[in-house]
Each structure stands twice: as C-alpha cells, then as structure tokens.
Amino acid sequence: MWAFLFKRVRLFLVAAILLPVIASLARRFAERLEQNGPTFGSRGLHVIEGTARRARSILS
C-alpha cells in the first residue's frame, strides 16, 4: 500500500512540477534560437514543449 501511495505522489510531483519547468525552458531556448528564423533545433524544442504540455494534461 505504501509503495502505491509513494508512486502516486511521485507521479503527481512530476506532473505538477517538472513538466511545466521542462516546457518553459524548452520554449525559452527555442525563442532564443529563433532570433533569425526557425531552425531545426528550435523546432525540436517546440516539439518537446508540446509533448511536456500534453503529458501534463494527461497526467493531471
């Protein structure tokens, strides 16, 4: 029972804290890379941002 409870708490912490941080960092890095236009790296960072946002909405 305790293992189940701690697993749920960890999942909540990841969804509530880490995923928004990852999404915001990816967005900031992408915006800096896109000063002269979209690049391959900035597109990848936008994909990471979108994935983190979707994962948070699914887990929350």
PDB file of N, CA and C in Angstrom:
ATOM      1  N   MET A   1       0.817  -1.184   0.000  1.00  0.00           N
ATOM      2  CA  MET A   1       0.000   0.000   0.000  1.00  0.00           C
ATOM      3  C   MET A   1       0.873   1.264   0.000  1.00  0.00           C
ATOM      4  N   TRP A   2       1.922   1.274   0.798  1.00  0.00           N
ATOM      5  CA  TRP A   2       2.792   2.442   0.860  1.00  0.00           C
ATOM      6  C   TRP A   2       3.506   2.667  -0.458  1.00  0.00           C
ATOM      7  N   ALA A   3       3.902   1.579  -1.088  1.00  0.00           N
ATOM      8  CA  ALA A   3       4.583   1.725  -2.375  1.00  0.00           C
ATOM      9  C   ALA A   3       3.640   2.349  -3.402  1.00  0.00           C
ATOM     10  N   PHE A   4       2.388   1.949  -3.381  1.00  0.00           N
ATOM     11  CA  PHE A   4       1.404   2.515  -4.298  1.00  0.00           C
ATOM     12  C   PHE A   4       1.203   3.998  -4.020  1.00  0.00           C
ATOM     13  N   LEU A   5       1.111   4.368  -2.746  1.00  0.00           N
ATOM     14  CA  LEU A   5       0.920   5.760  -2.369  1.00  0.00           C
ATOM     15  C   LEU A   5       2.108   6.603  -2.806  1.00  0.00           C
ATOM     16  N   PHE A   6       3.321   6.130  -2.559  1.00  0.00           N
ATOM     17  CA  PHE A   6       4.502   6.891  -2.929  1.00  0.00           C
ATOM     18  C   PHE A   6       4.647   6.999  -4.446  1.00  0.00           C
ATOM     19  N   LYS A   7       4.242   5.969  -5.153  1.00  0.00           N
ATOM     20  CA  LYS A   7       4.302   6.019  -6.606  1.00  0.00           C
ATOM     21  C   LYS A   7       3.345   7.091  -7.132  1.00  0.00           C
ATOM     22  N   ARG A   8       2.161   7.193  -6.553  1.00  0.00           N
ATOM     23  CA  ARG A   8       1.195   8.204  -6.964  1.00  0.00           C
ATOM     24  C   ARG A   8       1.694   9.606  -6.628  1.00  0.00           C
ATOM     25  N   VAL A   9       2.343   9.753  -5.482  1.00  0.00           N
ATOM     26  CA  VAL A   9       2.878  11.060  -5.088  1.00  0.00           C
ATOM     27  C   VAL A   9       3.988  11.476  -6.039  1.00  0.00           C
ATOM     28  N   ARG A  10       4.869  10.549  -6.386  1.00  0.00           N
ATOM     29  CA  ARG A  10       5.932  10.854  -7.333  1.00  0.00           C
ATOM     30  C   ARG A  10       5.367  11.264  -8.690  1.00  0.00           C
ATOM     31  N   LEU A  11       4.356  10.548  -9.158  1.00  0.00           N
ATOM     32  CA  LEU A  11       3.727  10.872 -10.431  1.00  0.00           C
ATOM     33  C   LEU A  11       3.121  12.273 -10.379  1.00  0.00           C
ATOM     34  N   PHE A  12       2.468  12.605  -9.284  1.00  0.00           N
ATOM     35  CA  PHE A  12       1.888  13.932  -9.132  1.00  0.00           C
ATOM     36  C   PHE A  12       2.973  15.010  -9.131  1.00  0.00           C
ATOM     37  N   LEU A  13       4.071  14.765  -8.436  1.00  0.00           N
ATOM     38  CA  LEU A  13       5.153  15.740  -8.394  1.00  0.00           C
ATOM     39  C   LEU A  13       5.764  15.964  -9.772  1.00  0.00           C
ATOM     40  N   VAL A  14       5.939  14.907 -10.509  1.00  0.00           N
ATOM     41  CA  VAL A  14       6.477  15.034 -11.868  1.00  0.00           C
ATOM     42  C   VAL A  14       5.510  15.829 -12.730  1.00  0.00           C
ATOM     43  N   ALA A  15       4.224  15.513 -12.636  1.00  0.00           N
ATOM     44  CA  ALA A  15       3.235  16.210 -13.459  1.00  0.00           C
ATOM     45  C   ALA A  15       3.074  17.663 -13.050  1.00  0.00           C
ATOM     46  N   ALA A  16       3.151  17.937 -11.765  1.00  0.00           N
ATOM     47  CA  ALA A  16       2.884  19.289 -11.283  1.00  0.00           C
ATOM     48  C   ALA A  16       4.104  20.196 -11.307  1.00  0.00           C
ATOM     49  N   ILE A  17       5.299  19.639 -11.184  1.00  0.00           N
ATOM     50  CA  ILE A  17       6.487  20.482 -11.048  1.00  0.00           C
ATOM     51  C   ILE A  17       7.429  20.355 -12.238  1.00  0.00           C
ATOM     52  N   LEU A  18       7.854  19.167 -12.568  1.00  0.00           N
ATOM     53  CA  LEU A  18       8.890  19.005 -13.591  1.00  0.00           C
ATOM     54  C   LEU A  18       8.416  19.303 -15.009  1.00  0.00           C
ATOM     55  N   LEU A  19       7.239  18.849 -15.367  1.00  0.00           N
ATOM     56  CA  LEU A  19       6.792  19.043 -16.748  1.00  0.00           C
ATOM     57  C   LEU A  19       6.609  20.515 -17.117  1.00  0.00           C
ATOM     58  N   PRO A  20       6.026  21.357 -16.261  1.00  0.00           N
ATOM     59  CA  PRO A  20       5.956  22.782 -16.627  1.00  0.00           C
ATOM     60  C   PRO A  20       7.331  23.443 -16.715  1.00  0.00           C
ATOM     61  N   VAL A  21       8.259  23.024 -15.875  1.00  0.00           N
ATOM     62  CA  VAL A  21       9.608  23.578 -15.920  1.00  0.00           C
ATOM     63  C   VAL A  21      10.283  23.195 -17.232  1.00  0.00           C
ATOM     64  N   ILE A  22      10.161  21.949 -17.624  1.00  0.00           N
ATOM     65  CA  ILE A  22      10.753  21.482 -18.878  1.00  0.00           C
ATOM     66  C   ILE A  22      10.141  22.230 -20.063  1.00  0.00           C
ATOM     67  N   ALA A  23       8.817  22.398 -20.042  1.00  0.00           N
ATOM     68  CA  ALA A  23       8.149  23.095 -21.144  1.00  0.00           C
ATOM     69  C   ALA A  23       8.591  24.552 -21.234  1.00  0.00           C
ATOM     70  N   SER A  24       8.688  25.223 -20.107  1.00  0.00           N
ATOM     71  CA  SER A  24       9.075  26.637 -20.153  1.00  0.00           C
ATOM     72  C   SER A  24      10.533  26.803 -20.579  1.00  0.00           C
ATOM     73  N   LEU A  25      11.420  25.926 -20.115  1.00  0.00           N
ATOM     74  CA  LEU A  25      12.817  26.004 -20.536  1.00  0.00           C
ATOM     75  C   LEU A  25      12.964  25.735 -22.030  1.00  0.00           C
ATOM     76  N   ALA A  26      12.241  24.744 -22.528  1.00  0.00           N
ATOM     77  CA  ALA A  26      12.306  24.440 -23.961  1.00  0.00           C
ATOM     78  C   ALA A  26      11.794  25.625 -24.778  1.00  0.00           C
ATOM     79  N   ARG A  27      10.720  26.269 -24.320  1.00  0.00           N
ATOM     80  CA  ARG A  27      10.184  27.422 -25.038  1.00  0.00           C
ATOM     81  C   ARG A  27      11.180  28.578 -25.053  1.00  0.00           C
ATOM     82  N   ARG A  28      11.811  28.844 -23.907  1.00  0.00           N
ATOM     83  CA  ARG A  28      12.790  29.932 -23.835  1.00  0.00           C
ATOM     84  C   ARG A  28      13.983  29.685 -24.750  1.00  0.00           C
ATOM     85  N   PHE A  29      14.503  28.456 -24.735  1.00  0.00           N
ATOM     86  CA  PHE A  29      15.631  28.133 -25.607  1.00  0.00           C
ATOM     87  C   PHE A  29      15.230  28.242 -27.074  1.00  0.00           C
ATOM     88  N   ALA A  30      14.022  27.793 -27.408  1.00  0.00           N
ATOM     89  CA  ALA A  30      13.555  27.862 -28.798  1.00  0.00           C
ATOM     90  C   ALA A  30      13.426  29.314 -29.248  1.00  0.00           C
ATOM     91  N   GLU A  31      12.905  30.164 -28.383  1.00  0.00           N
ATOM     92  CA  GLU A  31      12.766  31.582 -28.749  1.00  0.00           C
ATOM     93  C   GLU A  31      14.129  32.226 -28.984  1.00  0.00           C
ATOM     94  N   ARG A  32      15.116  31.855 -28.199  1.00  0.00           N
ATOM     95  CA  ARG A  32      16.465  32.409 -28.407  1.00  0.00           C
ATOM     96  C   ARG A  32      17.070  31.913 -29.711  1.00  0.00           C
ATOM     97  N   LEU A  33      16.817  30.662 -30.043  1.00  0.00           N
ATOM     98  CA  LEU A  33      17.352  30.125 -31.294  1.00  0.00           C
ATOM     99  C   LEU A  33      16.664  30.719 -32.513  1.00  0.00           C
ATOM    100  N   GLU A  34      15.428  31.176 -32.351  1.00  0.00           N
ATOM    101  CA  GLU A  34      14.646  31.666 -33.488  1.00  0.00           C
ATOM    102  C   GLU A  34      14.814  33.162 -33.729  1.00  0.00           C
ATOM    103  N   GLN A  35      15.860  33.764 -33.270  1.00  0.00           N
ATOM    104  CA  GLN A  35      16.031  35.200 -33.483  1.00  0.00           C
ATOM    105  C   GLN A  35      16.148  35.532 -34.961  1.00  0.00           C
ATOM    106  N   ASN A  36      16.751  34.667 -35.739  1.00  0.00           N
ATOM    107  CA  ASN A  36      16.901  34.889 -37.179  1.00  0.00           C
ATOM    108  C   ASN A  36      15.967  34.017 -38.000  1.00  0.00           C
ATOM    109  N   GLY A  37      15.046  33.343 -37.363  1.00  0.00           N
ATOM    110  CA  GLY A  37      14.115  32.468 -38.057  1.00  0.00           C
ATOM    111  C   GLY A  37      14.138  31.078 -37.461  1.00  0.00           C
ATOM    112  N   PRO A  38      13.156  30.266 -37.808  1.00  0.00           N
ATOM    113  CA  PRO A  38      13.089  28.921 -37.258  1.00  0.00           C
ATOM    114  C   PRO A  38      14.271  28.061 -37.704  1.00  0.00           C
ATOM    115  N   THR A  39      14.759  27.255 -36.787  1.00  0.00           N
ATOM    116  CA  THR A  39      15.855  26.344 -37.083  1.00  0.00           C
ATOM    117  C   THR A  39      15.421  24.930 -36.729  1.00  0.00           C
ATOM    118  N   PHE A  40      16.235  23.982 -37.115  1.00  0.00           N
ATOM    119  CA  PHE A  40      15.948  22.583 -36.796  1.00  0.00           C
ATOM    120  C   PHE A  40      15.898  22.380 -35.283  1.00  0.00           C
ATOM    121  N   GLY A  41      16.831  23.003 -34.565  1.00  0.00           N
ATOM    122  CA  GLY A  41      16.876  22.878 -33.111  1.00  0.00           C
ATOM    123  C   GLY A  41      15.677  23.511 -32.439  1.00  0.00           C
ATOM    124  N   SER A  42      15.251  24.675 -32.932  1.00  0.00           N
ATOM    125  CA  SER A  42      14.103  25.344 -32.303  1.00  0.00           C
ATOM    126  C   SER A  42      12.815  24.549 -32.544  1.00  0.00           C
ATOM    127  N   ARG A  43      12.705  23.942 -33.703  1.00  0.00           N
ATOM    128  CA  ARG A  43      11.523  23.102 -33.962  1.00  0.00           C
ATOM    129  C   ARG A  43      11.493  21.903 -33.022  1.00  0.00           C
ATOM    130  N   GLY A  44      12.656  21.315 -32.792  1.00  0.00           N
ATOM    131  CA  GLY A  44      12.732  20.198 -31.851  1.00  0.00           C
ATOM    132  C   GLY A  44      12.363  20.615 -30.441  1.00  0.00           C
ATOM    133  N   LEU A  45      12.805  21.811 -30.038  1.00  0.00           N
ATOM    134  CA  LEU A  45      12.458  22.310 -28.709  1.00  0.00           C
ATOM    135  C   LEU A  45      10.968  22.604 -28.593  1.00  0.00           C
ATOM    136  N   HIS A  46      10.348  23.067 -29.665  1.00  0.00           N
ATOM    137  CA  HIS A  46       8.900  23.276 -29.642  1.00  0.00           C
ATOM    138  C   HIS A  46       8.159  21.943 -29.536  1.00  0.00           C
ATOM    139  N   VAL A  47       8.693  20.916 -30.152  1.00  0.00           N
ATOM    140  CA  VAL A  47       8.096  19.581 -30.020  1.00  0.00           C
ATOM    141  C   VAL A  47       8.188  19.108 -28.577  1.00  0.00           C
ATOM    142  N   ILE A  48       9.327  19.340 -27.938  1.00  0.00           N
ATOM    143  CA  ILE A  48       9.499  18.957 -26.535  1.00  0.00           C
ATOM    144  C   ILE A  48       8.514  19.727 -25.659  1.00  0.00           C
ATOM    145  N   GLU A  49       8.355  21.014 -25.935  1.00  0.00           N
ATOM    146  CA  GLU A  49       7.413  21.827 -25.163  1.00  0.00           C
ATOM    147  C   GLU A  49       5.987  21.294 -25.299  1.00  0.00           C
ATOM    148  N   GLY A  50       5.583  21.003 -26.512  1.00  0.00           N
ATOM    149  CA  GLY A  50       4.235  20.476 -26.736  1.00  0.00           C
ATOM    150  C   GLY A  50       4.016  19.121 -26.096  1.00  0.00           C
ATOM    151  N   THR A  51       5.026  18.287 -26.155  1.00  0.00           N
ATOM    152  CA  THR A  51       4.925  16.963 -25.549  1.00  0.00           C
ATOM    153  C   THR A  51       4.812  17.069 -24.032  1.00  0.00           C
ATOM    154  N   ALA A  52       5.589  17.955 -23.430  1.00  0.00           N
ATOM    155  CA  ALA A  52       5.526  18.143 -21.982  1.00  0.00           C
ATOM    156  C   ALA A  52       4.159  18.681 -21.569  1.00  0.00           C
ATOM    157  N   ARG A  53       3.607  19.600 -22.336  1.00  0.00           N
ATOM    158  CA  ARG A  53       2.279  20.132 -22.018  1.00  0.00           C
ATOM    159  C   ARG A  53       1.202  19.053 -22.158  1.00  0.00           C
ATOM    160  N   ARG A  54       1.282  18.247 -23.211  1.00  0.00           N
ATOM    161  CA  ARG A  54       0.294  17.173 -23.384  1.00  0.00           C
ATOM    162  C   ARG A  54       0.409  16.137 -22.286  1.00  0.00           C
ATOM    163  N   ALA A  55       1.643  15.785 -21.918  1.00  0.00           N
ATOM    164  CA  ALA A  55       1.833  14.795 -20.854  1.00  0.00           C
ATOM    165  C   ALA A  55       1.277  15.312 -19.527  1.00  0.00           C
ATOM    166  N   ARG A  56       1.480  16.586 -19.254  1.00  0.00           N
ATOM    167  CA  ARG A  56       0.949  17.147 -18.018  1.00  0.00           C
ATOM    168  C   ARG A  56      -0.571  17.142 -18.028  1.00  0.00           C
ATOM    169  N   SER A  57      -1.184  17.456 -19.153  1.00  0.00           N
ATOM    170  CA  SER A  57      -2.640  17.455 -19.206  1.00  0.00           C
ATOM    171  C   SER A  57      -3.209  16.048 -19.084  1.00  0.00           C
ATOM    172  N   ILE A  58      -2.503  15.076 -19.598  1.00  0.00           N
ATOM    173  CA  ILE A  58      -2.972  13.680 -19.479  1.00  0.00           C
ATOM    174  C   ILE A  58      -2.831  13.180 -18.049  1.00  0.00           C
ATOM    175  N   LEU A  59      -1.711  13.506 -17.402  1.00  0.00           N
ATOM    176  CA  LEU A  59      -1.456  13.006 -16.058  1.00  0.00           C
ATOM    177  C   LEU A  59      -2.234  13.760 -14.981  1.00  0.00           C
ATOM    178  N   SER A  60      -2.621  14.975 -15.263  1.00  0.00           N
ATOM    179  CA  SER A  60      -3.327  15.775 -14.244  1.00  0.00           C
ATOM    180  C   SER A  60      -4.798  15.505 -14.236  1.00  0.00           C
TER     181      SER A  60
END
